[in-house]
Amino acid sequence: MARREVLRMGNPLLRQAASDFTVEEIKTNETKELIQDMIETMEAEEGIGLAAPQIGILKKLALVGIPKEDDDYELLIVFNPVIRVIDETTAGCWEGCLSVPGLRGLVERPQKIEVEYLDDQAEPQKVIAEGFAATVFQHEIDHLYGTLYIDRIKDTKNIAFTEEFLKFHASDED
Ligand code: ZN
């Protein structure tokens, strides 16, 4: 296992669309190593999600942390995800990104979605994600299409450094 370098905003690789995995590719040892490296990298950086393009791999693979009670989370390994919005109603969440270090921004996204994907055994899965989990899914899947959360901030007044976010805006959230 090895920790990988997380690319930062400005790197053109973060702006390209990723390609699908084949079932055979998901089952290779190379892909298993890639997943382990991504988990190690994400945990070292204290992220709650990481997409393969963030370490320069232009393939549709993302780690998605689903928050649980008492600060824990369940980590989903998601290949070739496809989103369907179940409820168009949006809510704002102050997002951060390992590729945009030191900043937070308020992004409005639908809060109830269905995601179809292949798991690490290449088995098809379907989950419904709501609230913050829906945000994490959409944020990570955006990375697979070259989109950063910064692109989705409607009002640039809602961009803050992390320190100022914690000081002035964190209490906006419940
Ligand atoms: Zn991100």
Coordinates of C-alpha atoms and ligand atoms in Angstrom, one line a residue:
M1 CA 0.0 0.0 0.0
A2 CA 1.1 3.5 -0.7
R3 CA -0.3 6.9 -0.1
R4 CA -0.8 8.8 -3.4
E5 CA -0.5 12.5 -4.1
V6 CA -3.8 14.2 -4.3
L7 CA -4.0 16.6 -7.3
R8 CA -5.1 20.1 -6.6
M9 CA -7.4 22.5 -8.4
G10 CA -5.6 23.8 -11.5
N11 CA -4.3 20.4 -12.5
P12 CA -6.0 19.6 -15.9
L13 CA -6.5 16.0 -15.0
L14 CA -9.2 17.1 -12.5
R15 CA -11.1 18.6 -15.4
Q16 CA -11.4 15.5 -17.6
A17 CA -14.1 12.9 -17.8
A18 CA -13.1 9.4 -16.5
S19 CA -13.9 6.2 -18.4
D20 CA -15.8 3.2 -17.2
F21 CA -14.2 0.1 -15.7
T22 CA -15.0 -3.3 -17.3
V23 CA -16.0 -6.1 -15.0
E24 CA -12.7 -7.8 -15.7
E25 CA -10.7 -4.6 -14.7
I26 CA -12.6 -4.4 -11.4
K27 CA -11.4 -7.9 -10.5
T28 CA -7.7 -7.3 -11.2
N29 CA -5.1 -7.1 -8.4
E30 CA -4.0 -3.8 -9.9
T31 CA -7.5 -2.4 -9.1
K32 CA -7.5 -3.9 -5.6
E33 CA -4.2 -2.2 -4.9
L34 CA -5.6 1.1 -6.3
I35 CA -8.5 0.8 -3.9
Q36 CA -6.2 0.2 -0.9
D37 CA -4.0 3.2 -1.9
M38 CA -7.1 5.4 -2.2
I39 CA -8.3 4.3 1.2
E40 CA -4.9 5.0 2.7
T41 CA -4.7 8.4 1.0
M42 CA -8.2 9.4 2.0
E43 CA -7.7 8.4 5.7
A44 CA -4.3 10.2 5.8
E45 CA -5.9 13.3 4.5
E46 CA -9.0 13.0 6.7
G47 CA -11.4 13.0 3.8
I48 CA -14.8 11.4 3.7
G49 CA -14.6 10.6 0.0
L50 CA -12.0 10.3 -2.8
A51 CA -12.4 9.9 -6.5
A52 CA -9.8 8.2 -8.7
P53 CA -9.2 11.3 -10.9
Q54 CA -8.0 13.1 -7.7
I55 CA -5.0 10.9 -7.8
G56 CA -4.6 11.2 -11.5
I57 CA -6.4 8.0 -12.5
L58 CA -9.1 8.9 -15.1
K59 CA -11.4 5.9 -14.3
K60 CA -14.8 5.8 -12.7
L61 CA -14.0 4.7 -9.2
A62 CA -14.8 6.6 -6.0
L63 CA -14.8 6.0 -2.3
V64 CA -17.9 7.4 -0.7
G65 CA -18.1 7.8 3.1
I66 CA -21.7 7.4 4.4
P67 CA -21.9 9.1 7.8
K68 CA -23.2 6.9 10.7
E69 CA -23.9 7.7 14.3
D70 CA -21.1 8.6 16.7
D71 CA -18.7 10.1 14.1
D72 CA -18.2 6.8 12.3
Y73 CA -18.8 6.2 8.6
E74 CA -19.4 3.3 6.2
L75 CA -17.1 3.4 3.2
L76 CA -18.7 2.4 -0.1
I77 CA -16.4 1.5 -3.1
V78 CA -18.2 2.6 -6.1
F79 CA -17.4 1.8 -9.8
N80 CA -19.2 3.3 -12.8
P81 CA -21.9 5.1 -10.7
V82 CA -25.0 6.5 -12.3
I83 CA -27.3 8.9 -10.4
R84 CA -31.0 9.3 -10.6
V85 CA -32.6 12.2 -8.7
I86 CA -35.6 11.1 -6.7
D87 CA -36.5 14.4 -5.2
E88 CA -35.4 17.6 -7.0
T89 CA -35.7 19.6 -3.7
T90 CA -32.3 21.0 -3.0
A91 CA -30.6 21.9 0.3
G92 CA -27.3 23.7 0.8
C93 CA -24.2 22.1 2.4
W94 CA -20.8 23.7 3.0
E95 CA -18.6 21.4 1.1
G96 CA -14.8 20.9 1.2
C97 CA -12.5 18.9 -1.1
L98 CA -9.1 17.4 -0.8
S99 CA -8.3 18.9 -4.2
V100 CA -9.3 22.4 -3.0
P101 CA -7.5 22.5 0.3
G102 CA -8.3 25.1 2.9
L103 CA -11.6 26.2 1.5
R104 CA -15.3 25.6 2.0
G105 CA -18.2 26.5 -0.2
L106 CA -22.0 26.4 0.0
V107 CA -23.5 24.1 -2.7
E108 CA -27.1 23.4 -3.3
R109 CA -27.9 19.8 -4.4
P110 CA -30.9 17.5 -4.5
Q111 CA -31.1 15.7 -1.2
K112 CA -32.6 12.4 -2.3
I113 CA -31.0 10.3 -5.1
E114 CA -30.7 6.8 -6.2
V115 CA -27.2 5.5 -7.3
E116 CA -26.6 2.4 -9.3
Y117 CA -23.0 1.2 -9.4
L118 CA -20.8 -1.9 -9.3
D119 CA -19.2 -2.9 -6.0
D120 CA -15.6 -4.2 -5.6
Q121 CA -16.8 -7.7 -6.6
A122 CA -18.3 -6.1 -9.8
E123 CA -21.8 -6.9 -8.5
P124 CA -24.5 -4.4 -9.4
Q125 CA -25.8 -2.4 -6.4
K126 CA -28.5 0.2 -6.0
V127 CA -28.7 2.6 -3.0
I128 CA -30.9 5.5 -2.0
A129 CA -28.9 8.3 -0.4
E130 CA -30.5 11.2 1.5
G131 CA -29.2 14.3 3.1
F132 CA -25.5 14.6 3.6
A133 CA -24.9 11.1 2.1
A134 CA -26.6 12.4 -1.1
T135 CA -24.2 15.3 -1.1
V136 CA -21.1 13.2 -0.7
F137 CA -22.2 10.9 -3.5
Q138 CA -22.9 13.8 -5.9
H139 CA -19.6 15.5 -5.0
E140 CA -17.5 12.4 -5.6
I141 CA -19.4 11.4 -8.8
D142 CA -18.9 15.0 -10.1
H143 CA -15.1 14.3 -9.9
L144 CA -15.6 11.5 -12.5
Y145 CA -16.9 14.1 -14.9
G146 CA -14.3 16.8 -14.4
T147 CA -16.5 18.9 -12.1
L148 CA -15.4 20.4 -8.8
Y149 CA -17.8 21.7 -6.2
I150 CA -16.5 25.2 -6.7
D151 CA -18.2 25.1 -10.1
R152 CA -21.6 24.6 -8.4
I153 CA -21.4 27.5 -5.9
K154 CA -24.1 29.9 -7.1
D155 CA -23.0 32.9 -5.0
T156 CA -19.3 33.5 -4.6
K157 CA -20.0 35.2 -1.3
N158 CA -20.5 31.7 -0.1
I159 CA -16.8 30.7 -0.4
A160 CA -14.8 30.8 2.8
F161 CA -11.4 29.6 4.2
T162 CA -11.9 26.7 6.5
E163 CA -11.0 28.7 9.6
E164 CA -13.5 31.5 8.7
F165 CA -16.1 28.8 7.9
L166 CA -15.7 27.3 11.3
K167 CA -15.8 30.8 13.0
F168 CA -18.7 32.4 11.1
H169 CA -20.7 29.7 9.2
A170 CA -20.5 26.3 10.8
S171 CA -23.5 27.2 13.1
D172 CA -25.6 27.7 9.9
E173 CA -25.7 24.0 9.7
D174 CA -27.7 21.7 12.0
Ligands
ZN1 ZN -13.7 16.5 -3.9

